[in-house]
CSV table of C-alpha atoms and ligand atoms in Angstrom, one decimal:
chain,number,residue,atom,x,y,z
A,1,MET,CA,-71.9,1.5,-42.6
A,2,SER,CA,-69.8,4.3,-40.0
A,3,ILE,CA,-66.6,5.1,-39.9
A,4,PHE,CA,-65.9,8.2,-38.6
A,5,SER,CA,-67.9,7.0,-35.2
A,6,HIS,CA,-67.0,2.8,-35.9
A,7,PRO,CA,-65.9,1.3,-33.0
A,8,ALA,CA,-62.3,0.5,-34.5
A,9,TYR,CA,-61.7,3.5,-36.4
A,10,ASP,CA,-59.6,5.2,-33.1
A,11,LYS,CA,-57.5,7.3,-34.9
A,12,HIS,CA,-57.0,6.6,-38.4
A,13,GLU,CA,-55.5,9.2,-40.3
A,14,GLN,CA,-56.8,8.5,-44.0
A,15,VAL,CA,-58.6,5.4,-44.6
A,16,ALA,CA,-58.9,4.9,-48.3
A,17,PHE,CA,-61.5,2.4,-50.9
A,18,TYR,CA,-60.9,1.1,-55.2
A,19,GLN,CA,-62.0,-1.1,-56.6
A,20,ASP,CA,-61.5,-2.0,-60.3
A,21,ALA,CA,-63.9,-3.7,-61.7
A,22,LYS,CA,-61.8,-4.7,-65.1
A,23,SER,CA,-59.2,-6.3,-62.7
A,24,GLY,CA,-62.3,-7.0,-59.9
A,25,LEU,CA,-60.3,-6.0,-57.0
A,26,LYS,CA,-62.3,-4.0,-54.2
A,27,ALA,CA,-59.0,-3.4,-51.7
A,28,ILE,CA,-59.0,-1.2,-48.7
A,29,ILE,CA,-55.4,1.1,-47.2
A,30,ALA,CA,-56.2,2.1,-43.5
A,31,VAL,CA,-53.7,4.6,-42.1
A,32,HIS,CA,-52.9,4.3,-38.5
A,33,ASN,CA,-50.3,7.2,-38.1
A,34,THR,CA,-47.4,8.7,-39.1
A,35,ASN,CA,-46.0,10.3,-36.6
A,36,LEU,CA,-42.7,8.2,-36.4
A,37,GLY,CA,-42.8,7.9,-40.4
A,38,PRO,CA,-44.9,6.7,-43.1
A,39,SER,CA,-47.0,3.4,-42.1
A,40,LEU,CA,-45.4,0.1,-43.1
A,41,GLY,CA,-47.9,-3.2,-42.9
A,42,GLY,CA,-49.0,-6.0,-44.8
A,43,CYS,CA,-51.4,-6.2,-47.6
A,44,ARG,CA,-53.9,-8.9,-46.4
A,45,MET,CA,-55.7,-11.1,-49.0
A,46,TRP,CA,-59.2,-12.4,-47.0
A,47,PRO,CA,-62.5,-13.9,-48.4
A,48,TYR,CA,-64.3,-11.7,-46.0
A,49,ALA,CA,-68.1,-12.4,-45.6
A,50,ASP,CA,-68.8,-8.8,-46.1
A,51,ASP,CA,-67.2,-5.3,-46.5
A,52,GLY,CA,-67.9,-4.1,-42.8
A,53,GLU,CA,-66.1,-7.3,-41.9
A,54,ALA,CA,-62.8,-6.4,-44.6
A,55,LEU,CA,-63.7,-2.8,-42.2
A,56,ASN,CA,-63.4,-4.0,-39.4
A,57,ASP,CA,-60.0,-5.8,-40.1
A,58,VAL,CA,-58.3,-3.6,-41.7
A,59,LEU,CA,-59.1,-0.9,-39.1
A,60,ARG,CA,-57.4,-3.5,-36.2
A,61,LEU,CA,-54.4,-4.0,-38.2
A,62,SER,CA,-53.4,-0.8,-39.5
A,63,ARG,CA,-53.9,0.9,-35.7
A,64,GLY,CA,-51.7,-2.5,-34.4
A,65,MET,CA,-48.5,-1.2,-37.0
A,66,THR,CA,-48.8,1.3,-35.6
A,67,TYR,CA,-48.5,0.8,-31.9
A,68,LYS,CA,-46.0,-2.7,-33.3
A,69,SER,CA,-43.4,-0.1,-35.2
A,70,ALA,CA,-43.1,2.1,-32.8
A,71,MET,CA,-42.5,-0.9,-29.2
A,72,ALA,CA,-39.7,-2.8,-31.8
A,73,GLY,CA,-38.2,1.3,-32.1
A,74,LEU,CA,-39.1,1.2,-35.8
A,75,LYS,CA,-39.3,4.9,-37.2
A,76,LEU,CA,-42.6,3.7,-39.1
A,77,GLY,CA,-46.2,5.0,-38.5
A,78,GLY,CA,-48.7,2.4,-39.0
A,79,GLY,CA,-50.8,1.0,-41.8
A,80,LYS,CA,-52.5,-1.9,-43.4
A,81,ALA,CA,-53.9,-2.7,-46.5
A,82,VAL,CA,-56.6,-5.4,-46.8
A,83,ILE,CA,-58.0,-7.6,-49.9
A,84,ILE,CA,-61.8,-8.5,-50.4
A,85,GLY,CA,-61.4,-12.3,-52.4
A,86,ASP,CA,-60.3,-15.7,-51.7
A,87,PRO,CA,-56.3,-15.6,-52.1
A,88,ARG,CA,-56.2,-19.5,-53.2
A,89,LYS,CA,-58.9,-18.9,-56.3
A,90,ASP,CA,-59.4,-15.1,-57.4
A,91,LYS,CA,-55.5,-13.8,-57.2
A,92,THR,CA,-54.2,-11.9,-60.9
A,93,PRO,CA,-51.8,-10.9,-61.9
A,94,GLU,CA,-53.8,-8.1,-63.4
A,95,LEU,CA,-55.6,-7.9,-59.9
A,96,LEU,CA,-51.9,-7.1,-57.8
A,97,ARG,CA,-51.4,-4.7,-60.6
A,98,ALA,CA,-54.1,-2.8,-59.6
A,99,MET,CA,-53.6,-3.3,-56.4
A,100,GLY,CA,-50.2,-1.4,-57.0
A,101,ASP,CA,-51.9,1.2,-58.6
A,102,PHE,CA,-53.4,1.8,-55.6
A,103,ILE,CA,-51.1,1.7,-53.2
A,104,ASN,CA,-49.4,4.4,-55.7
A,105,THR,CA,-52.1,7.6,-55.0
A,106,LEU,CA,-51.2,7.2,-51.0
A,107,GLY,CA,-48.0,9.0,-52.7
A,108,GLY,CA,-45.6,6.9,-50.2
A,109,ARG,CA,-48.1,7.3,-47.2
A,110,TYR,CA,-48.8,3.7,-47.8
A,111,ILE,CA,-45.3,1.0,-48.1
A,112,THR,CA,-46.8,-2.4,-48.0
A,113,ALA,CA,-45.4,-5.7,-47.5
A,114,GLU,CA,-46.7,-9.7,-47.2
A,115,ASP,CA,-49.6,-11.0,-45.1
A,116,SER,CA,-51.5,-13.4,-45.0
A,117,GLY,CA,-52.6,-14.2,-48.7
A,118,THR,CA,-49.7,-12.6,-50.1
A,119,SER,CA,-46.8,-13.5,-51.1
A,120,VAL,CA,-43.2,-12.6,-52.3
A,121,GLU,CA,-44.3,-13.1,-56.0
A,122,ASP,CA,-47.2,-11.1,-55.1
A,123,MET,CA,-45.0,-8.1,-54.1
A,124,HIS,CA,-43.3,-7.9,-57.4
A,125,VAL,CA,-46.1,-8.0,-59.0
A,126,ILE,CA,-47.6,-5.0,-57.4
A,127,GLY,CA,-43.7,-3.4,-57.8
A,128,GLU,CA,-44.8,-3.3,-60.9
A,129,ARG,CA,-46.6,-0.4,-60.2
A,130,THR,CA,-45.5,0.4,-57.3
A,131,LYS,CA,-42.3,1.7,-55.1
A,132,PHE,CA,-44.0,1.5,-52.7
A,133,VAL,CA,-43.4,-2.6,-51.2
A,134,SER,CA,-41.0,-3.7,-49.3
A,135,GLY,CA,-40.5,-7.7,-48.7
A,136,LEU,CA,-38.9,-8.2,-51.8
A,137,ILE,CA,-35.6,-8.0,-51.4
A,138,GLU,CA,-32.7,-10.3,-53.0
A,139,GLU,CA,-29.8,-10.3,-50.1
A,140,SER,CA,-32.1,-11.3,-47.6
A,141,GLU,CA,-31.9,-15.0,-46.9
A,142,HIS,CA,-36.0,-16.1,-47.7
A,143,GLY,CA,-35.8,-13.3,-50.1
A,144,GLY,CA,-37.8,-11.0,-48.4
A,145,ASP,CA,-40.4,-13.2,-47.1
A,146,PRO,CA,-40.8,-11.1,-43.2
A,147,SER,CA,-42.2,-14.2,-41.7
A,148,PRO,CA,-39.1,-16.3,-41.3
A,149,SER,CA,-37.6,-13.6,-38.9
A,150,THR,CA,-41.9,-12.9,-37.5
A,151,ALA,CA,-41.7,-16.4,-36.2
A,152,TYR,CA,-38.6,-16.3,-34.4
A,153,GLY,CA,-39.5,-13.4,-32.8
A,154,VAL,CA,-42.1,-14.9,-31.4
A,155,PHE,CA,-39.6,-17.6,-29.9
A,156,VAL,CA,-37.9,-15.7,-28.4
A,157,GLY,CA,-40.7,-13.7,-26.7
A,158,LEU,CA,-41.8,-16.8,-25.7
A,159,LYS,CA,-39.0,-18.0,-24.3
A,160,ALA,CA,-39.0,-14.9,-22.3
A,161,ALA,CA,-42.9,-15.5,-21.1
A,162,VAL,CA,-41.5,-19.4,-20.3
A,163,GLU,CA,-39.4,-17.7,-18.2
A,164,HIS,CA,-41.2,-15.1,-16.9
A,165,ARG,CA,-44.0,-17.6,-16.1
A,166,TRP,CA,-42.6,-20.9,-15.3
A,167,GLY,CA,-38.4,-19.5,-14.2
A,168,ARG,CA,-37.1,-22.0,-16.7
A,169,THR,CA,-34.2,-21.4,-19.4
A,170,ASP,CA,-34.5,-24.2,-21.7
A,171,LEU,CA,-37.9,-25.8,-23.1
A,172,ALA,CA,-37.4,-29.1,-22.9
A,173,GLY,CA,-40.6,-31.3,-22.2
A,174,LEU,CA,-42.7,-27.6,-22.6
A,175,LYS,CA,-45.9,-28.6,-24.2
A,176,VAL,CA,-46.7,-25.7,-26.9
A,177,SER,CA,-50.2,-25.9,-28.6
A,178,ILE,CA,-50.4,-24.2,-32.4
A,179,GLN,CA,-53.5,-23.3,-33.5
A,180,GLY,CA,-52.3,-22.2,-37.7
A,181,VAL,CA,-48.7,-23.9,-39.0
A,182,GLY,CA,-48.7,-21.4,-42.1
A,183,ASN,CA,-46.3,-19.4,-42.7
A,184,VAL,CA,-44.9,-18.5,-39.2
A,185,GLY,CA,-46.9,-20.8,-37.8
A,186,PHE,CA,-44.8,-23.3,-39.7
A,187,ARG,CA,-41.2,-22.5,-38.7
A,188,LEU,CA,-41.9,-21.7,-35.1
A,189,ALA,CA,-42.9,-25.1,-35.3
A,190,ARG,CA,-39.9,-26.5,-36.3
A,191,LEU,CA,-38.5,-23.6,-34.0
A,192,LEU,CA,-39.8,-25.8,-31.0
A,193,LYS,CA,-39.2,-28.8,-32.0
A,194,GLU,CA,-35.7,-27.9,-32.2
A,195,ALA,CA,-35.3,-26.7,-28.0
A,196,GLY,CA,-37.2,-30.0,-27.6
A,197,ALA,CA,-41.1,-29.4,-27.2
A,198,GLU,CA,-44.2,-31.5,-27.9
A,199,LEU,CA,-46.3,-29.5,-30.1
A,200,PHE,CA,-49.7,-30.0,-30.9
A,201,VAL,CA,-50.8,-28.5,-34.2
A,202,THR,CA,-54.2,-27.5,-35.9
A,203,ASP,CA,-55.0,-25.9,-39.4
A,204,ILE,CA,-57.7,-25.1,-41.4
A,205,PHE,CA,-56.3,-26.9,-44.5
A,206,GLN,CA,-54.5,-30.6,-43.7
A,207,ASP,CA,-51.7,-30.5,-46.5
A,208,ASN,CA,-49.9,-28.4,-43.3
A,209,ILE,CA,-51.4,-30.6,-40.3
A,210,ASP,CA,-50.0,-33.2,-42.3
A,211,ARG,CA,-46.9,-31.1,-42.8
A,212,ALA,CA,-45.6,-30.4,-39.1
A,213,VAL,CA,-47.2,-34.0,-38.0
A,214,ASN,CA,-45.2,-35.4,-40.9
A,215,GLU,CA,-41.8,-33.4,-40.3
A,216,LEU,CA,-41.9,-32.1,-36.6
A,217,GLY,CA,-43.8,-35.0,-35.6
A,218,ALA,CA,-46.6,-32.6,-33.9
A,219,THR,CA,-50.0,-34.2,-32.9
A,220,ALA,CA,-52.9,-33.1,-34.9
A,221,VAL,CA,-56.2,-31.7,-32.9
A,222,GLY,CA,-59.3,-30.8,-34.1
A,223,ALA,CA,-59.6,-26.7,-35.2
A,224,ASP,CA,-62.3,-26.6,-31.7
A,225,GLU,CA,-60.4,-28.9,-29.8
A,226,ILE,CA,-56.8,-26.6,-29.7
A,227,PHE,CA,-59.0,-24.3,-27.0
A,228,ASP,CA,-59.7,-26.9,-24.2
A,229,LEU,CA,-55.8,-29.4,-24.3
A,230,ASP,CA,-54.3,-29.7,-21.5
A,231,VAL,CA,-50.7,-28.1,-22.8
A,232,ASP,CA,-48.5,-25.3,-21.1
A,233,LEU,CA,-48.0,-22.5,-23.9
A,234,PHE,CA,-50.4,-21.4,-26.3
A,235,ALA,CA,-49.4,-19.7,-29.8
A,236,PRO,CA,-52.5,-18.6,-31.9
A,237,CYS,CA,-50.5,-18.4,-35.2
A,238,ALA,CA,-54.0,-18.1,-37.7
A,239,MET,CA,-56.4,-15.5,-37.0
A,240,GLY,CA,-57.4,-12.0,-34.5
A,241,ALA,CA,-60.3,-12.3,-31.8
A,242,ILE,CA,-59.7,-16.2,-30.8
A,243,LEU,CA,-59.1,-15.0,-26.8
A,244,ASN,CA,-62.7,-14.2,-26.1
A,245,ASP,CA,-64.6,-15.4,-23.6
A,246,ASP,CA,-65.7,-18.3,-24.9
A,247,THR,CA,-61.7,-19.8,-25.3
A,248,ILE,CA,-60.9,-18.5,-22.6
A,249,SER,CA,-63.3,-20.2,-20.7
A,250,ARG,CA,-62.0,-23.4,-21.6
A,251,LEU,CA,-58.2,-22.7,-21.8
A,252,LYS,CA,-56.0,-24.5,-19.2
A,253,VAL,CA,-52.3,-22.8,-20.5
A,254,GLY,CA,-50.1,-21.3,-18.6
A,255,ALA,CA,-49.2,-18.4,-21.0
A,256,ILE,CA,-50.2,-17.2,-24.0
A,257,ALA,CA,-47.4,-16.3,-26.5
A,258,GLY,CA,-48.6,-16.4,-30.8
A,259,ALA,CA,-47.7,-14.5,-33.9
A,260,ALA,CA,-51.6,-14.2,-35.1
A,261,ASN,CA,-52.2,-10.2,-34.6
A,262,ASN,CA,-55.3,-8.7,-32.4
A,263,GLN,CA,-55.5,-12.0,-30.6
A,264,LEU,CA,-57.7,-10.9,-27.7
A,265,ALA,CA,-61.5,-10.0,-29.0
A,266,GLU,CA,-62.5,-7.1,-26.5
A,267,GLU,CA,-59.7,-5.2,-24.1
A,268,ARG,CA,-61.1,-6.1,-21.1
A,269,HIS,CA,-60.4,-10.0,-22.4
A,270,ALA,CA,-56.4,-9.2,-21.4
A,271,ALA,CA,-57.9,-8.8,-17.9
A,272,VAL,CA,-60.1,-11.8,-17.2
A,273,LEU,CA,-56.8,-13.8,-19.5
A,274,ARG,CA,-55.0,-12.7,-15.8
A,275,GLU,CA,-57.8,-12.7,-13.5
A,276,LYS,CA,-57.4,-16.7,-14.9
A,277,GLY,CA,-53.2,-17.1,-14.3
A,278,ILE,CA,-52.6,-16.3,-18.0
A,279,LEU,CA,-49.4,-15.2,-19.3
A,280,TYR,CA,-50.5,-12.7,-22.2
A,281,ALA,CA,-47.7,-11.6,-25.1
A,282,PRO,CA,-49.2,-8.5,-26.1
A,283,ASP,CA,-49.7,-10.1,-30.2
A,284,TYR,CA,-48.1,-6.8,-31.2
A,285,VAL,CA,-44.8,-6.9,-29.4
A,286,ILE,CA,-44.3,-10.4,-29.9
A,287,ASN,CA,-44.9,-10.4,-33.8
A,288,ALA,CA,-43.0,-7.5,-34.2
A,289,GLY,CA,-39.6,-9.9,-36.3
A,290,GLY,CA,-41.4,-9.5,-39.3
A,291,ILE,CA,-42.1,-5.6,-39.3
A,292,ILE,CA,-39.0,-5.1,-38.5
A,293,ASP,CA,-37.2,-7.1,-40.8
A,294,VAL,CA,-38.8,-5.5,-43.9
A,295,TYR,CA,-38.0,-1.8,-42.2
A,296,TYR,CA,-33.8,-2.8,-43.0
A,297,GLN,CA,-34.9,-4.1,-46.7
A,298,GLN,CA,-36.9,-0.6,-46.7
A,299,GLN,CA,-33.2,1.1,-45.5
A,300,GLY,CA,-31.6,-1.4,-47.9
A,301,ASP,CA,-28.6,-1.9,-46.8
A,302,TYR,CA,-29.8,-5.1,-45.4
A,303,ASN,CA,-27.7,-7.0,-42.6
A,304,PRO,CA,-28.6,-10.2,-41.5
A,305,ALA,CA,-27.3,-10.2,-38.0
A,306,GLN,CA,-28.0,-6.1,-37.6
A,307,VAL,CA,-31.7,-8.2,-38.2
A,308,LYS,CA,-31.1,-10.9,-35.9
A,309,GLU,CA,-29.5,-8.3,-33.1
A,310,HIS,CA,-32.8,-6.1,-33.6
A,311,ILE,CA,-35.2,-9.0,-32.8
A,312,ASP,CA,-33.2,-10.1,-30.3
A,313,THR,CA,-34.5,-6.9,-28.7
A,314,ILE,CA,-38.6,-8.4,-28.0
A,315,GLY,CA,-37.1,-11.0,-25.1
A,316,THR,CA,-35.5,-8.5,-23.4
A,317,THR,CA,-39.0,-6.0,-24.5
A,318,MET,CA,-41.4,-8.1,-23.2
A,319,LYS,CA,-39.4,-9.4,-20.1
A,320,GLU,CA,-40.4,-5.5,-19.0
A,321,VAL,CA,-43.6,-5.5,-20.3
A,322,PHE,CA,-44.4,-8.5,-18.0
A,323,GLN,CA,-42.3,-7.5,-14.8
A,324,ARG,CA,-43.8,-3.8,-15.2
A,325,ALA,CA,-47.5,-5.4,-15.3
A,326,ASP,CA,-46.3,-7.6,-12.1
A,327,GLU,CA,-45.2,-3.8,-10.8
A,328,SER,CA,-48.5,-1.7,-11.8
A,329,GLY,CA,-50.8,-4.9,-11.3
A,330,GLU,CA,-52.5,-3.5,-15.0
A,331,THR,CA,-52.5,-6.2,-17.7
A,332,THR,CA,-49.2,-6.6,-19.9
A,333,ALA,CA,-51.2,-5.2,-22.6
A,334,HIS,CA,-52.5,-2.1,-21.6
A,335,VAL,CA,-48.5,-1.8,-19.8
A,336,ALA,CA,-47.8,-2.2,-23.8
A,337,ASP,CA,-50.1,0.2,-24.9
A,338,ARG,CA,-48.8,2.2,-22.4
A,339,VAL,CA,-45.5,2.6,-23.6
A,340,ALA,CA,-45.9,1.9,-27.0
A,341,GLU,CA,-48.4,5.3,-27.2
A,342,GLU,CA,-45.7,7.4,-25.1
A,343,ARG,CA,-43.4,6.3,-28.4
A,344,PHE,CA,-45.6,7.4,-31.2
A,345,GLY,CA,-47.7,10.1,-29.0
A,346,HIS,CA,-44.4,13.3,-29.5
A,347,GLU,CA,-41.0,13.0,-30.5
A,348,ASP,CA,-39.8,14.0,-27.0
A,349,ALA,CA,-41.1,10.8,-25.9
A,350,VAL,CA,-41.0,8.3,-28.3
A,351,ASN,CA,-36.7,9.6,-27.7
A,352,GLY,CA,-37.0,9.0,-24.2
A,353,ALA,CA,-38.9,5.3,-23.9
A,354,LEU,CA,-36.4,4.2,-26.3
A,355,LYS,CA,-32.9,5.2,-24.8
A,356,LYS,CA,-34.9,4.2,-20.9
A,357,THR,CA,-35.6,0.7,-22.9
A,358,ASP,CA,-32.2,1.2,-24.8
A,359,SER,CA,-30.5,1.0,-21.2
A,360,GLU,CA,-32.3,-1.1,-18.6
A,361,ALA,CA,-31.5,-3.4,-21.7
A,362,ALA,CA,-28.3,-2.5,-21.0
B,1,NAD,P1,-50.6,-17.9,-43.1
B,1,NAD,O1,-52.0,-17.3,-44.2
B,1,NAD,O2,-49.1,-18.5,-44.3
B,1,NAD,O3,-51.5,-18.6,-41.8
B,1,NAD,C1,-51.8,-18.9,-40.8
B,1,NAD,C2,-52.3,-20.5,-41.1
B,1,NAD,O4,-54.2,-20.5,-39.6
B,1,NAD,C3,-52.6,-20.9,-42.5
B,1,NAD,O5,-52.2,-22.1,-42.6
B,1,NAD,C4,-54.2,-21.0,-42.9
B,1,NAD,O6,-54.7,-22.3,-43.0
B,1,NAD,C5,-54.1,-21.2,-40.8
B,1,NAD,N1,-56.0,-20.7,-39.9
B,1,NAD,C6,-56.7,-20.1,-40.3
B,1,NAD,N2,-58.2,-19.6,-39.5
B,1,NAD,C7,-57.8,-21.3,-39.2
B,1,NAD,C8,-58.3,-20.8,-38.2
B,1,NAD,N3,-59.7,-20.6,-38.0
B,1,NAD,N4,-57.9,-22.4,-36.5
B,1,NAD,C9,-57.0,-23.3,-37.8
B,1,NAD,N5,-56.2,-22.8,-38.7
B,1,NAD,C10,-56.4,-21.6,-38.5
B,1,NAD,O7,-50.1,-16.5,-42.5
B,1,NAD,P2,-49.0,-16.6,-41.2
B,1,NAD,O8,-48.5,-15.1,-42.7
B,1,NAD,O9,-48.2,-17.7,-41.1
B,1,NAD,O10,-50.0,-15.6,-40.2
B,1,NAD,C11,-50.1,-15.6,-38.9
B,1,NAD,C12,-51.1,-14.9,-38.8
B,1,NAD,O11,-49.6,-13.8,-37.5
B,1,NAD,C13,-51.9,-14.0,-39.2
B,1,NAD,O12,-52.1,-13.5,-37.7
B,1,NAD,C14,-50.4,-12.6,-39.5
B,1,NAD,O13,-51.5,-11.6,-39.0
B,1,NAD,C15,-49.6,-12.9,-38.0
B,1,NAD,N6,-48.9,-12.3,-38.9
B,1,NAD,C16,-47.3,-13.2,-39.7
B,1,NAD,C17,-46.6,-11.9,-39.9
B,1,NAD,C18,-45.6,-12.8,-41.0
B,1,NAD,O14,-44.1,-12.1,-41.5
B,1,NAD,N7,-46.3,-13.3,-42.1
B,1,NAD,C19,-46.4,-11.0,-39.3
B,1,NAD,C20,-46.7,-10.1,-38.2
B,1,NAD,C21,-48.0,-11.4,-37.7
C-alpha cells in the first residue's frame, strides 16, 4: 500500500500507525495541518474491510478537519483518528486506554473527540491515559457530546440552503430525506419536524428507524430507495462518498444539506450536482457545529450562548459561499475550498479572510 503517493495523502504533516496486541487495538492517527493550531478531530471506530479502507478514510477525514476548522474561524488544525473494529463488538476499556496511550505519543499535535462509533463515555476512558482529549466537559448541557451542536449547525445551514434555493425562510411542508438517523441525523430530524418539515428516513439499524418513525412521525424508506425519492432536500447523515455517479443520476432533489463528512465521492461530483441544478451545501462548512462546540470545551470556559452564537455564523458563511458560487460560476465546494485554503495557508490570509467575513456578515 502506498502512503506518501496515496491519492488522499494531500499534504499531510504526519500519519501514525499503532498496534497493541494485548487489547487488540489497531489504529491510525492522521495530522493534516497544524498552521492554525493543534489538530483536533474525532476518533472514529468502524469495521473497515481492510487497512487500505481505514487509511483512505482517516486521510480524507483529517484533511476535511483542516478545512472545517479554518472555515469555522477556529484556531485549530486538522486531524483525525480511526480505530479498526466494530464498536458494537470490539470496544473494550482496555482498547480505549491503549488508544489514549497512542494519542499521547503525539504530544498534543492531535487532540481527540467523539465521532461515529465513539461516545462521551469512551472519551473519559481515553482520558485516563492522555490529556489530549476533548468533548467531555460536564458543564455543557449534553455532557460534552458534540452531536447536538453538529445537528443544530446543520439545521442552520440547511435553512440557508432552502432560502437560497427557494427564496423561503420557513420549512413548513418541505420534504426532507435523511440518510442515517443516528446521533446527528435523529437530532436534525427532530429540529426539522419542529419546523414543520415532512421526513423520510433510512438507516441500517431498525431500532434507529423505529425511533424516528415513532417519535417524529417520519416515513421509513429502504437504504437504497433514499436516493430515488421525490423530495425537496436530501440530508446525508451517515457515511461519506454517497454522492457519486450512480446516486446523483437518481436524485430528484433541489438541494443537499447534511452532516456526513466527505459526501462527494470525487471533487468532480460537485460540478455534476451543479449541472443538475442541485444546490450542494459543502459538508465541512455545514457540519462544523460539533468542532465549534469542542473547541470551546477545549478552551476551558464553556458558555452555551457563546457557542450557539458561533454556530449561527454557519448560516452566514453558507449564504456567502452560495452567493460567491453564483457570481463566479464555480461550484459551492470549490468556493469553500478556496476560502478555507486562504485561511489556513498563511497567517495574513487567515486574518484577512476572517475580517472580511465578519464585516460582510455585519
Ligand atoms: P452515528 O454513527 O451516530 O450515526 C450514523 C447513522 O448512520 C447510524 O445510525 C448508522 O446506522 C447509519 N448508517 C450507516 N450506514 C448507513 C447506510 N449505508 N444507510 C443508512 N444509514 C446508515 O454518527 P453521527 O455522529 O450521527 O455522524 C453522522 C455523520 O456525520 C458521520 O459521517 C460523521 O462523520 C458526521 N459528523 C458527525 C459529527 C458529530 O458531532 N457527531 C460532526 C461532524 C460530522
